[in-house]
Every structure is written in C-alpha cells, then in structure tokens.
mmCIF file of C-alpha atoms and ligand atoms in Angstrom:
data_model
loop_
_atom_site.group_PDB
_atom_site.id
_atom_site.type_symbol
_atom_site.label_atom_id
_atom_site.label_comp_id
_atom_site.label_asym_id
_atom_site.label_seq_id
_atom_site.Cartn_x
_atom_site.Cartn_y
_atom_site.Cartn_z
ATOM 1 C CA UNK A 895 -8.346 -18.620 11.195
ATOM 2 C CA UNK A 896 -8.740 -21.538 8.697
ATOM 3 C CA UNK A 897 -8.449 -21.370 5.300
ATOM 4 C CA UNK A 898 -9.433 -24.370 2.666
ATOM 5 C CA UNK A 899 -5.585 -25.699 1.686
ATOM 6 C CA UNK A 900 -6.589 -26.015 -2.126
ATOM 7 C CA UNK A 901 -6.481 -22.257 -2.108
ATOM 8 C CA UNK A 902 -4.590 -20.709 0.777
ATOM 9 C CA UNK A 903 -1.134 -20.216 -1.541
ATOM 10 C CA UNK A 904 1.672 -20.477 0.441
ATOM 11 C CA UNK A 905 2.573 -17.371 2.842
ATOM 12 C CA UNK A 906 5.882 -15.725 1.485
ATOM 13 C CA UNK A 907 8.802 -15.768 3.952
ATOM 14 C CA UNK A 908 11.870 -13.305 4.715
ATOM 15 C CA UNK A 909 13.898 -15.133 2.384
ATOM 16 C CA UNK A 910 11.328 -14.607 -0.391
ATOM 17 C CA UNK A 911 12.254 -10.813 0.146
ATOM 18 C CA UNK A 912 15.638 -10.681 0.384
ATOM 19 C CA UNK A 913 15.132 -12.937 -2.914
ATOM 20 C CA UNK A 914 12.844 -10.157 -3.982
ATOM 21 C CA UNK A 915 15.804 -7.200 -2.928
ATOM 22 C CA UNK A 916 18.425 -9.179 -5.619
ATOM 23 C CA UNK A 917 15.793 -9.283 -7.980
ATOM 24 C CA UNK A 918 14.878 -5.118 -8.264
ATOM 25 C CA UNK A 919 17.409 -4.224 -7.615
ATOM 26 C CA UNK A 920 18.171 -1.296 -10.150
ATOM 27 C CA UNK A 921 14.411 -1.074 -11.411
ATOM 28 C CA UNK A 922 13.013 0.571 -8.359
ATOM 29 C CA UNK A 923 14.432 3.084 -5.810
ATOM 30 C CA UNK A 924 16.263 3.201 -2.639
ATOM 31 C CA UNK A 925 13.921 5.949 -1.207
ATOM 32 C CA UNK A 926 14.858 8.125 1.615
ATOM 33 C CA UNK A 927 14.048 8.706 4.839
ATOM 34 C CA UNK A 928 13.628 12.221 6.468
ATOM 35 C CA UNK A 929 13.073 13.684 9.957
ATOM 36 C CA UNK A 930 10.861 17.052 10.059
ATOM 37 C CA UNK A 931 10.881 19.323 13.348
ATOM 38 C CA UNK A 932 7.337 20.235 12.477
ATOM 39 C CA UNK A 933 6.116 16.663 12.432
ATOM 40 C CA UNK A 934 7.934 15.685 15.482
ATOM 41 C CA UNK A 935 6.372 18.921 17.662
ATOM 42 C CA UNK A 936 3.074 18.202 16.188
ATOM 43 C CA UNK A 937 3.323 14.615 17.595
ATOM 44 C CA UNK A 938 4.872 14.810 20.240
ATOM 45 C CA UNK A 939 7.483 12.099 18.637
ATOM 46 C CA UNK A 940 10.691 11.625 16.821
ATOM 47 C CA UNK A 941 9.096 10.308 13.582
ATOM 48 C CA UNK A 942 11.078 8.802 10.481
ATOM 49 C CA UNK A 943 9.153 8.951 7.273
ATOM 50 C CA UNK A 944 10.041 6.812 4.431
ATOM 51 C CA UNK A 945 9.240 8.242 1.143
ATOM 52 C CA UNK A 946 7.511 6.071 -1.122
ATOM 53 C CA UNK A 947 5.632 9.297 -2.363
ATOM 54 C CA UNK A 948 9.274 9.184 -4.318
ATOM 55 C CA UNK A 949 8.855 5.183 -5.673
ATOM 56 C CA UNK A 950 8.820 4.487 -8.802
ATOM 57 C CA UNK A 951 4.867 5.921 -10.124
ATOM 58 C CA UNK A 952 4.718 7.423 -7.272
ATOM 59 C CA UNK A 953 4.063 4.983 -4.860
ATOM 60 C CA UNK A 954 5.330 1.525 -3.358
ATOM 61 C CA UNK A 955 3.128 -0.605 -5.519
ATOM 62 C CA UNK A 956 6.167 -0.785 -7.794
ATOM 63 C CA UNK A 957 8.357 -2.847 -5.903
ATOM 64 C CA UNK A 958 5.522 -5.910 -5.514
ATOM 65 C CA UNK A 959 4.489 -5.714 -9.124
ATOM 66 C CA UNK A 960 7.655 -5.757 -10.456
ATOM 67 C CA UNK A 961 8.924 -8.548 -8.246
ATOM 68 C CA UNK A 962 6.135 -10.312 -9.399
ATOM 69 C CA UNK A 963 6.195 -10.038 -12.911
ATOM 70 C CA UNK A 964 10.355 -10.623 -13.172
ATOM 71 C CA UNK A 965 9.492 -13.697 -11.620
ATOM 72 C CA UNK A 966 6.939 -15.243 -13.737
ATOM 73 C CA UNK A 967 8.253 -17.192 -17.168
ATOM 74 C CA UNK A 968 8.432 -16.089 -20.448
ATOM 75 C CA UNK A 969 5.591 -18.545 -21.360
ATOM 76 C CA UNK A 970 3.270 -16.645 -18.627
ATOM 77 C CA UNK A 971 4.470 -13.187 -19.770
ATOM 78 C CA UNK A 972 3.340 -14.032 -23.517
ATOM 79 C CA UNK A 973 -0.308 -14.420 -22.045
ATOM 80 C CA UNK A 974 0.129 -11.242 -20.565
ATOM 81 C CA UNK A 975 -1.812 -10.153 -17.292
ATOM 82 C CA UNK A 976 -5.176 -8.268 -16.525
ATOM 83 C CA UNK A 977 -5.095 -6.424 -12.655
ATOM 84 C CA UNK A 978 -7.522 -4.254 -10.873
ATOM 85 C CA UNK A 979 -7.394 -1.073 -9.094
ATOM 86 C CA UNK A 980 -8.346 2.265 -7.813
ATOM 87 C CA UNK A 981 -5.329 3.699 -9.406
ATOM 88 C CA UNK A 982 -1.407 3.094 -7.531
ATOM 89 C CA UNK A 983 -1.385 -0.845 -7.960
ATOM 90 C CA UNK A 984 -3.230 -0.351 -11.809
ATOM 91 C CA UNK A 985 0.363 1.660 -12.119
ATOM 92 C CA UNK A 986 2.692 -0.317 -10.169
ATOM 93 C CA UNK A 987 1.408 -3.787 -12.582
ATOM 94 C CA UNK A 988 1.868 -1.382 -15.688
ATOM 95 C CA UNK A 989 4.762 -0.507 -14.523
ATOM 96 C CA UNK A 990 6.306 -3.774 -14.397
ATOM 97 C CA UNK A 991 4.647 -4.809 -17.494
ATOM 98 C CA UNK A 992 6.590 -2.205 -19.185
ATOM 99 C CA UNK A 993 9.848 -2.919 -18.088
ATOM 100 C CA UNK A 994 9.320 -6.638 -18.980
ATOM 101 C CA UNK A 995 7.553 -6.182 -22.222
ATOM 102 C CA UNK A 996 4.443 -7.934 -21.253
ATOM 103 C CA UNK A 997 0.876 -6.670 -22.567
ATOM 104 C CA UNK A 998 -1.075 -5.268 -19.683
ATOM 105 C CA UNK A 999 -5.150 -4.716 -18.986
ATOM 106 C CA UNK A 1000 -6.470 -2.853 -15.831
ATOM 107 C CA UNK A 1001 -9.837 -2.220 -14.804
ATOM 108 C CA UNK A 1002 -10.382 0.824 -13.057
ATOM 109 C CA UNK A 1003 -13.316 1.919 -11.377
ATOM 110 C CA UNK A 1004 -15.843 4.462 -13.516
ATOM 111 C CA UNK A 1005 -14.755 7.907 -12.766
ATOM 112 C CA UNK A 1006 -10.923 7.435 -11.975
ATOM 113 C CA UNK A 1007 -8.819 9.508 -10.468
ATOM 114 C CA UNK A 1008 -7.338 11.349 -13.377
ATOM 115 C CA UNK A 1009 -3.744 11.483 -12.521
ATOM 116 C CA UNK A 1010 -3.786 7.907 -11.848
ATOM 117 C CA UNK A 1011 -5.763 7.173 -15.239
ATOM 118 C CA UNK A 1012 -3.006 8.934 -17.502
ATOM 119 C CA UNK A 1013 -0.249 7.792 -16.045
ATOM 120 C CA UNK A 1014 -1.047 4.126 -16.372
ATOM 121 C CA UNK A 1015 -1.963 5.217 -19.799
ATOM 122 C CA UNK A 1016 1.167 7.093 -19.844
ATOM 123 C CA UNK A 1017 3.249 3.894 -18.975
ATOM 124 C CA UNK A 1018 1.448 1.591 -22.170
ATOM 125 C CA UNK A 1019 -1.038 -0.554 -20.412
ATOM 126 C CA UNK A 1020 -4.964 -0.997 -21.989
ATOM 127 C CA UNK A 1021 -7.734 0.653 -19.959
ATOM 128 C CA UNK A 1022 -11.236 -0.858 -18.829
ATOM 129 C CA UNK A 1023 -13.606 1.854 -17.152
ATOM 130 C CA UNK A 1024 -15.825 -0.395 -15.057
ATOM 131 C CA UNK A 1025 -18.063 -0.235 -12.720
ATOM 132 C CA UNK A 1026 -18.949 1.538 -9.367
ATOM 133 C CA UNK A 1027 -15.903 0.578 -7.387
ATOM 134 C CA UNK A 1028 -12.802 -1.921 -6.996
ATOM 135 C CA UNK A 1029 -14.993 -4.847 -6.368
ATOM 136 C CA UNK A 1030 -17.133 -4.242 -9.693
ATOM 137 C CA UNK A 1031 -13.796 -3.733 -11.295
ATOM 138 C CA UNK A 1032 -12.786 -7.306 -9.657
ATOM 139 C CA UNK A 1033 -15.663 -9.159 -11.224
ATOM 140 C CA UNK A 1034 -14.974 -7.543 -14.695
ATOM 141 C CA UNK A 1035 -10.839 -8.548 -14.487
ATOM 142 C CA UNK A 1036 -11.486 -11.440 -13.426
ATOM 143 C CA UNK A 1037 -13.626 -12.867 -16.165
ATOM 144 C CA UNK A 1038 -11.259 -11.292 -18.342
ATOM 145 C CA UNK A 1039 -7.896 -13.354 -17.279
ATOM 146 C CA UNK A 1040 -10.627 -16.530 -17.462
ATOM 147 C CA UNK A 1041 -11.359 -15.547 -20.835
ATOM 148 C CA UNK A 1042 -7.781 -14.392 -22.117
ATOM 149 C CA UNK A 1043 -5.622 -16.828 -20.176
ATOM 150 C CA UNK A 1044 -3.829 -13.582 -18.739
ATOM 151 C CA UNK A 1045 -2.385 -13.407 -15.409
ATOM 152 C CA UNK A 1046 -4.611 -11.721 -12.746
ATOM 153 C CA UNK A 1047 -2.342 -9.861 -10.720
ATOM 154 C CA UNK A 1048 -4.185 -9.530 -7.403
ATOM 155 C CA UNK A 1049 -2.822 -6.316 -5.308
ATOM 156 C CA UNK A 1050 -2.982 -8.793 -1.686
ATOM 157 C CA UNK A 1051 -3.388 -12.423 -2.397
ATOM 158 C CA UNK A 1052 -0.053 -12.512 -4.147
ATOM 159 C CA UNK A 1053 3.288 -13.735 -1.923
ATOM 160 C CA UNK A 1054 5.280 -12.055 -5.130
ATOM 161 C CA UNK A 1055 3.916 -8.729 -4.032
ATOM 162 C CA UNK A 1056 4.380 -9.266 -0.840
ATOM 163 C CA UNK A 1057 7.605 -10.248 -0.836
ATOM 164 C CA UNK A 1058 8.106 -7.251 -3.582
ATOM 165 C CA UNK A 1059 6.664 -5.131 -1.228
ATOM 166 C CA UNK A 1060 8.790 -6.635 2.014
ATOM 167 C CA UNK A 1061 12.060 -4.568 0.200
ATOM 168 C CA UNK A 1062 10.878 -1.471 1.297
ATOM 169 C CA UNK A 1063 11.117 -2.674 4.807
ATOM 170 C CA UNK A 1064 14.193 -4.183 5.021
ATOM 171 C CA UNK A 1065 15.447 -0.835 3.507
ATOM 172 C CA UNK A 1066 13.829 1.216 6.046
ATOM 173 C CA UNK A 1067 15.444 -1.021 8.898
ATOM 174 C CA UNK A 1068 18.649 -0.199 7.879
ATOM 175 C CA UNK A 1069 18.334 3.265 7.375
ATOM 176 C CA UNK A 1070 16.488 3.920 10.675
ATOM 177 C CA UNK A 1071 17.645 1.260 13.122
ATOM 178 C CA UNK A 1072 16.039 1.415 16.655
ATOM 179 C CA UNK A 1073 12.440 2.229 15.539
ATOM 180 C CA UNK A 1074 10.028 1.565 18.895
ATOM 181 C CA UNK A 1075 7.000 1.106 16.229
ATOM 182 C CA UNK A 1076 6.027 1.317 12.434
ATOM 183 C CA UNK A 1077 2.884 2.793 11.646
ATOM 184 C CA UNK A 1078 1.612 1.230 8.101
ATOM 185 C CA UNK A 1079 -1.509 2.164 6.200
ATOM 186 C CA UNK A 1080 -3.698 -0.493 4.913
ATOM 187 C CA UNK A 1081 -6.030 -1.349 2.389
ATOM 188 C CA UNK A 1082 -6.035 -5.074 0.680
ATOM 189 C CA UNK A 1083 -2.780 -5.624 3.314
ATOM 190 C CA UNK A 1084 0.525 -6.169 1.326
ATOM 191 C CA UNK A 1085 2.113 -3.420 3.225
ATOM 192 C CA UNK A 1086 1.505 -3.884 6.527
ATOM 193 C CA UNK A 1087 1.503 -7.703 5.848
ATOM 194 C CA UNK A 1088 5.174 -7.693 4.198
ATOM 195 C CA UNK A 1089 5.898 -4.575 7.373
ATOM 196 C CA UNK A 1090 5.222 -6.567 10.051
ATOM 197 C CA UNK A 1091 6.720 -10.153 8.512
ATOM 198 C CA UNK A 1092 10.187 -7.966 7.895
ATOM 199 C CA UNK A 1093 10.163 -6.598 11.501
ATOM 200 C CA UNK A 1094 9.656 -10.099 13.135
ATOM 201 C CA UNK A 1095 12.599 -11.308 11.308
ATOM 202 C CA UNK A 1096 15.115 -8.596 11.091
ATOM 203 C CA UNK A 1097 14.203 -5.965 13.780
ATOM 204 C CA UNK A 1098 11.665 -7.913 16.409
ATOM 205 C CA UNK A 1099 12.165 -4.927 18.732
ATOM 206 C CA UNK A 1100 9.617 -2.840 16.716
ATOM 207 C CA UNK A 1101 6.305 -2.768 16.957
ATOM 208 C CA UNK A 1102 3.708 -2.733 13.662
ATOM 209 C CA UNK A 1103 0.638 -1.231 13.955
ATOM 210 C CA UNK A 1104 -1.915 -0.855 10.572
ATOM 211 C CA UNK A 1105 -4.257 1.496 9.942
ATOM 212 C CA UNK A 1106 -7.135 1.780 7.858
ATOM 213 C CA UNK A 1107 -9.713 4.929 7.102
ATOM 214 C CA UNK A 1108 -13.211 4.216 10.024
ATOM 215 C CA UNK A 1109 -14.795 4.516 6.275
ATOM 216 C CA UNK A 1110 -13.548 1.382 4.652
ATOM 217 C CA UNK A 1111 -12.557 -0.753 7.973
ATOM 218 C CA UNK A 1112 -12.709 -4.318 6.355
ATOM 219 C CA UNK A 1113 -9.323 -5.229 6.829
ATOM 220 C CA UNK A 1114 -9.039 -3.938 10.157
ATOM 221 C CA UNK A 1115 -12.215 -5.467 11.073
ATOM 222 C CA UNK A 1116 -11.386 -8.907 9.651
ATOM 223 C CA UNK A 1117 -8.295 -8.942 11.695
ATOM 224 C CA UNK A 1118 -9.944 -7.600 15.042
ATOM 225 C CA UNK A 1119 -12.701 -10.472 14.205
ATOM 226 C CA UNK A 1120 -10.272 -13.136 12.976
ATOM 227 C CA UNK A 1121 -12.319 -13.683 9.712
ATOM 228 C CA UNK A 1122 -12.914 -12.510 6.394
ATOM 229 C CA UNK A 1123 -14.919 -9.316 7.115
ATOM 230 C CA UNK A 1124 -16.946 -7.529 4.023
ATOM 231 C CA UNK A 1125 -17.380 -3.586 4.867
ATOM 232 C CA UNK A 1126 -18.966 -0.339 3.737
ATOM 233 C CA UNK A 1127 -15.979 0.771 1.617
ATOM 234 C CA UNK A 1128 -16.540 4.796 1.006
ATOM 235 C CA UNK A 1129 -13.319 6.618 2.326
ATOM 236 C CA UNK A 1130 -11.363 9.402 -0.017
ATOM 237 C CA UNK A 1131 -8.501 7.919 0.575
ATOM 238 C CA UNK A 1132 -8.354 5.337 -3.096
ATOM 239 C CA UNK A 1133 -5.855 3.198 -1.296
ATOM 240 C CA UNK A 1134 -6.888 2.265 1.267
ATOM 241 C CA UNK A 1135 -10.807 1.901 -0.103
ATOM 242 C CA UNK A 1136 -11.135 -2.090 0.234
ATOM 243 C CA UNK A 1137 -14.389 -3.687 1.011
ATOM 244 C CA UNK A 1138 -12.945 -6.924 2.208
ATOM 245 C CA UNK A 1139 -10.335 -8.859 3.726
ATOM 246 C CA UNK A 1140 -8.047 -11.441 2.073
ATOM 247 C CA UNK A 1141 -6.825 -14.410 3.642
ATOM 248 C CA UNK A 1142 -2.691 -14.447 2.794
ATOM 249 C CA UNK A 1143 -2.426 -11.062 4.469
ATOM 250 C CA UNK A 1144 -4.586 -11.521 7.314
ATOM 251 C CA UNK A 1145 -3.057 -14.522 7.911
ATOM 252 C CA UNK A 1146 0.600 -12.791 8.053
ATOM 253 C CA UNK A 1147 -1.073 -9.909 10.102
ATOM 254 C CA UNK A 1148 -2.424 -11.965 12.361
ATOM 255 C CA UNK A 1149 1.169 -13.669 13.357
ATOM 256 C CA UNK A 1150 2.762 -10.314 13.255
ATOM 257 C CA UNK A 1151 0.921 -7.259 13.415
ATOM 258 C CA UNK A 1152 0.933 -5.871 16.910
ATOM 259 C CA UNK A 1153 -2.468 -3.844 16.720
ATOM 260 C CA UNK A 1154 -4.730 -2.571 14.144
ATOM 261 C CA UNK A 1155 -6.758 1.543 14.520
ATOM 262 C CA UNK A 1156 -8.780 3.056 12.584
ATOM 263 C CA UNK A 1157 -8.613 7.018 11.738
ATOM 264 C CA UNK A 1158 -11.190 9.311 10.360
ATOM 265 C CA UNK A 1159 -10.620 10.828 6.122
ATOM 266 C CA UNK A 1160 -10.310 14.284 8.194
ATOM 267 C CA UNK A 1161 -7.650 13.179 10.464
ATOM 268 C CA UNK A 1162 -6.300 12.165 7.460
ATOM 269 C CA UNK A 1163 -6.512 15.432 5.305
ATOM 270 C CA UNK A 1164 -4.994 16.764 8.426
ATOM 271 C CA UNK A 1165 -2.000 15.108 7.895
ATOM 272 C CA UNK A 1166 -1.881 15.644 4.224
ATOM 273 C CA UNK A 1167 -1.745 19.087 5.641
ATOM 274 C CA UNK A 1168 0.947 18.391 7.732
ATOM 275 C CA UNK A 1169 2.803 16.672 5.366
ATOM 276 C CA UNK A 1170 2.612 19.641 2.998
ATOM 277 C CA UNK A 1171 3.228 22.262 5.237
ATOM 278 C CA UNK A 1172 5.585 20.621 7.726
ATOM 279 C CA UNK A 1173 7.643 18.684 5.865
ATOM 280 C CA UNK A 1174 7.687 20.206 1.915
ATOM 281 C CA UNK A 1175 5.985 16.407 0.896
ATOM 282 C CA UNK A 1176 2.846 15.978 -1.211
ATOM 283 C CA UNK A 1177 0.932 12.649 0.355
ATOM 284 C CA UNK A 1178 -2.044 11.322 -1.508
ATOM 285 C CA UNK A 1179 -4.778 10.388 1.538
ATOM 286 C CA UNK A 1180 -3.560 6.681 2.107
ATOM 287 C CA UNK A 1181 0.309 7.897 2.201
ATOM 288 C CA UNK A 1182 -0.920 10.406 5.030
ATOM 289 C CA UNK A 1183 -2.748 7.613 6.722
ATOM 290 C CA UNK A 1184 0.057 6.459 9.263
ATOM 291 C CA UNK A 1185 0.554 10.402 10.538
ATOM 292 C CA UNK A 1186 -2.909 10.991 11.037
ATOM 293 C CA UNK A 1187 -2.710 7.216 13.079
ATOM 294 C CA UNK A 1188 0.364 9.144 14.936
ATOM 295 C CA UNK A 1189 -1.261 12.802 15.128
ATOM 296 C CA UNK A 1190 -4.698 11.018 16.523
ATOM 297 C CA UNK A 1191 -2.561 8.956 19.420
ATOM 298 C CA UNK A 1192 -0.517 11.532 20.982
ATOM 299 C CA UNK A 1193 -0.462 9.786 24.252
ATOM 300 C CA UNK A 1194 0.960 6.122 22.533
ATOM 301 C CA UNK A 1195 3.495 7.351 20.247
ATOM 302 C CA UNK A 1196 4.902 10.559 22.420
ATOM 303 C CA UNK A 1197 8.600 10.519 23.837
ATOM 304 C CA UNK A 1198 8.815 7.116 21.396
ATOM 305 C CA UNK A 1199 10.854 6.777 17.616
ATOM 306 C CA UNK A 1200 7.925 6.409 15.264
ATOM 307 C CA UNK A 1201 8.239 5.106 11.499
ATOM 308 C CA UNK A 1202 5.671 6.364 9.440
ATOM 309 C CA UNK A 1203 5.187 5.219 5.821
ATOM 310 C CA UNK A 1204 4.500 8.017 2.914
ATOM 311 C CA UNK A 1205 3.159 5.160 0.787
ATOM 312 C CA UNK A 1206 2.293 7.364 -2.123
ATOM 313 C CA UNK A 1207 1.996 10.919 -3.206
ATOM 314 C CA UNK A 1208 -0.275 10.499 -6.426
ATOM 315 C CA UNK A 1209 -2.899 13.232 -4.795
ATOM 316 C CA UNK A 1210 -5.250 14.589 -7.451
ATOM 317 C CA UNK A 1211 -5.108 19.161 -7.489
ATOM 318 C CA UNK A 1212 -8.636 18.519 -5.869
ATOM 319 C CA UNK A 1213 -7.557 16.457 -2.917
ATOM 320 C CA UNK A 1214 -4.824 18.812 -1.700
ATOM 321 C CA UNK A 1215 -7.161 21.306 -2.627
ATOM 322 C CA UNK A 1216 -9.614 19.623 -0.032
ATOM 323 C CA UNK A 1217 -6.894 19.023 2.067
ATOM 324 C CA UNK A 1218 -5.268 23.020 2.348
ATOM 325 C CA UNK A 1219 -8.962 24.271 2.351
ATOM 326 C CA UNK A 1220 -9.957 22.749 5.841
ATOM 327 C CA UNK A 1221 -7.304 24.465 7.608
ATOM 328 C CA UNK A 1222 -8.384 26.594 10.603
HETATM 329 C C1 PLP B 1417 -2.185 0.427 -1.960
HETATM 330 C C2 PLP B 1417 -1.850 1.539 -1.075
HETATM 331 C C3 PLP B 1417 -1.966 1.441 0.314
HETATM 332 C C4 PLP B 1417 -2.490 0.207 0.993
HETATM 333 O O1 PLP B 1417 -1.632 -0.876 0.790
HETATM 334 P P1 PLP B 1417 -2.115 -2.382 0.871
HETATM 335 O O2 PLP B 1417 -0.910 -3.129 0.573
HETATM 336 O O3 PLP B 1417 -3.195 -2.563 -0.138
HETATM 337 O O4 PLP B 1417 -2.645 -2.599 2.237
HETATM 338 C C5 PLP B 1417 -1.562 2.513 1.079
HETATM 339 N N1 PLP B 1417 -1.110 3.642 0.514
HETATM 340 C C6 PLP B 1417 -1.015 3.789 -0.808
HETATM 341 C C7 PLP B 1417 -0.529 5.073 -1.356
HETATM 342 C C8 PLP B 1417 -1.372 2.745 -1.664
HETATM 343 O O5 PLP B 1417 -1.279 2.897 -2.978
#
C-alpha cells in the first residue's frame, strides 16, 4: 500500500510507547487481568481477559487521548481541540482535556448513546449533536478545528494515540506472558494497530488477530484488500461502527497483524452474555467483540492461551437488556 508522503505522518514505534508508559503513568490504570472457568469451558481455551471495561471512562480510549494531549504544547492546548465520536473516544479526548485544562468540543452522532452523552458531559467537554453517524459527525468537526484553530483529535490517524494506546499492551505482556494469540476488536484500528506493533517487539511469539462486526467490515476489508476500503457501517456495536479505513493503522496492521475475521452483532451479544454471566463483567458490544471472535472459532483457539481484550464496558440498560433477552 502507498500512501502520498505529504500526508502519511510518521508510524509510531515501540519506543514511542514505552515513551507513552512514563508519560501516564499515574493518570490512567494498571487494569487487571482475570481467568474465568466459564469462559475457558465455553471455548474450549485458557483465555486471559484484560479489563479495560475498568480504564479510566470506562474504556481504553483514555490511555491514547491522554498521551496525546500531555504531549502537545501549551501554545496548542490554549487553542483547545474539537474530536469526533460514537461515544468511548468523545470520553477518552474529554478526559484528557480535563486533566490538562484544555477546552474540549465533540461531535457526536444525533441520537447518542445516553450513557456515553452524560458522561462526556459529566467530565466538562462542549457537545455538538450532528448528523446521522460518525462520518457526518467527521465533516462537522472537522470544519470546526478549520474554523477555530483547535486540534482535531482523530481516534486512528494519530501515532499519539497509538502509542497511548500501545501501554495497554505492554502491560498485558507482562502480566500474562506466554500468550499463543491476542484477539483485538477493531473499529478505526488504534488497538489492534498499537496490539500487534507491541507484540512484534516485545513478545513476537504471539499471534494478533482483529476483529470487526460482518456489519461495519471496512477496516477488515481494507486490510484483506490492501487499500482504503469504504463500507456499509450499521453494527450495534458503537465501537467498532467505522465506515472506512485509515492509512497509519492499516499500514501498522498490515506489517503486524497476523489475520483479520469478522463476527456477526449476535455472536457478539452472545458474548456480552457470557461475559455477564460467566465472568461477573459488564462488556459494551465492541469490548465483547474478541470472545465472540474466540466463541465463533472453537477449532483455532481450543487447547491454545488466548488474550482477549474487554475494551470497554460503557453498555447502555438497553443493550444488556438486548443482550440477556436472546438467551435460549
Ligand atoms: C474504540 C473502541 C474499539 C475499537 O478500537 P479502534 O482503536 O478504533 O480500532 C473497540 N472497543 C471499544 C470499547 C472501543 O471504544
């Protein structure tokens, strides 16, 4: 894949995340891992889950927003910044605008999730209903940092983030050494990008595999296809509904990642399920996304030491409604 150099920015690096580890630490959390009998006989295999349900706003959006907002000046803080989203990076940026006094805009999406909206009000940032979806909300931020001379804080073309974001990694290789592979759920990429660049430096023996809801496949189709795929974006599951791909972390998945699947928004309220019932944790869809990968593969992961992400727990009373009711 080729990307014009005036606007590929350059691709983060492991040292850029162990720069990022010095940098949080103390504003985000160590979270921990946990091992669940019920998950492991419902899959067949011994499964590690890191909790990022248990982040900082309930999700691991924290750790690349922060990183990415200590880092800028005081010069680019006093313009503050402007960032889109469905909900979990709207409150990881607000977050980190909080802690470092800078004034914050997000655009949401009409019809928010309503957790998601109050807490980002909760945390001090302004609020912009607008639009259909994340892409409408896109357009609207992004005339709005040309206009303001605020910092757009993408959630995937950012090295920051992803370096941010590469913490939770190294963390989880030291508190579960020997993983086989890493199951990470995807939407714009951070995750699996900063997942997969952490593995090939500090553990190379596990494998990374993304996943992304069959309803929203656009980053697992751009990386299948090698290039920048737009696609139908209508899954449940907020984070991981992204209509397209973007070129820093396809480029690092495509150096790293060892395979990308695709599960259904039922095997994914499935694992919600699971998660609930099986192991006393409340997953939002996208944080169930890498079980339901494991639940739906029985015959790749069995008999191996599976890491599975919990990327975030910020599930609306309707979801896990949705999610207990199609039990049978
Ligand atoms: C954002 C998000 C994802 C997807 O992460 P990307 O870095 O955008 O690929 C997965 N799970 C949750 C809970 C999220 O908030």
């Amino acid at each position: 894949m080729t990307y014009p150099a005036t606007i590929a920015p350059a691709l983060p690096t492991i040292a850029d995340v162990l720069a990022a580890q010095a940098r949080l630490d103390g504003t985000v959390v160590r979270t921990p891992v946990g091992e669940y009998p019920e998950l492991d006989r419902a899959t067949g295999a011994t499964l590690v889950v890191k909790h990022e349900n248990q982040q900082r706003t309930g999700a691991f959006k924290a750790r690349g927003a922060s990183n990415l907002l200590l880092g800028m000046s005081d010069a680019e803080r006093a313009r503050g910044v402007v960032a889109y989203s469905t909900g979990n990076h709207a409150q990881g940026v607000a977050y980190a605008a909080r802690l470092t006094g800078t004034s914050c805009t997000i655009v949401m999406p009409d019809d928010p999730n309503p957790l998601k909206l109050r807490a980002v009000l909760d945390l001090g940032a302004d609020v912009l209903l607008h639009g259909a979806t994340f892409d409408d909300a896109r357009a609207q931020a992004t005339a709005l940092a040309r206009d303001s001379g605020a910092r757009l804080v993408g959630a995937a073309n950012e090295p920051d983030i992803i370096a941010g974001v590469g913490t939770l990694y190294l963390e989880l290789f030291q508190q579960a050494p020997g993983l086989d592979v890493l199951v990470v759920p995807v939407g714009g990429g951070s995750g699996a990008a900063a997942a997969s660049l952490v593995a090939a430096a500090v553990a190379p023996g596990t494998e990374v595999i993304g996943v992304q809801s069959a309803a929203s496949p656009a980053a697992h189709d751009s990386w299948h296809t090698g290039t920048l795929a737009e696609r139908a974006n209508t899954t449940r599951a907020e984070g991981l509904a992204v209509g397209c791909g973007f070129e820093v972390t396809q480029a690092i998945m495509r150096e790293h990642l060892a395979d990308f699947v695709l599960v259904t928004d039922d095997q994914i309220a499935a694992a919600q399920r699971l998660y609930l019932t099986g192991a006393r944790t409340v997953a939002e869809g996208a944080g169930a996304a890498a079980l339901a990968a494991v639940l739906a593969a029985p015959g790749r992961f069995a008999g191996r030491r599976v890491g599975v992400v919990c990327t975030g727990g910020n599930a609306s009373a309707d979801e896990l409604r949705r999610a207990l009711g199609e039990e049978r």
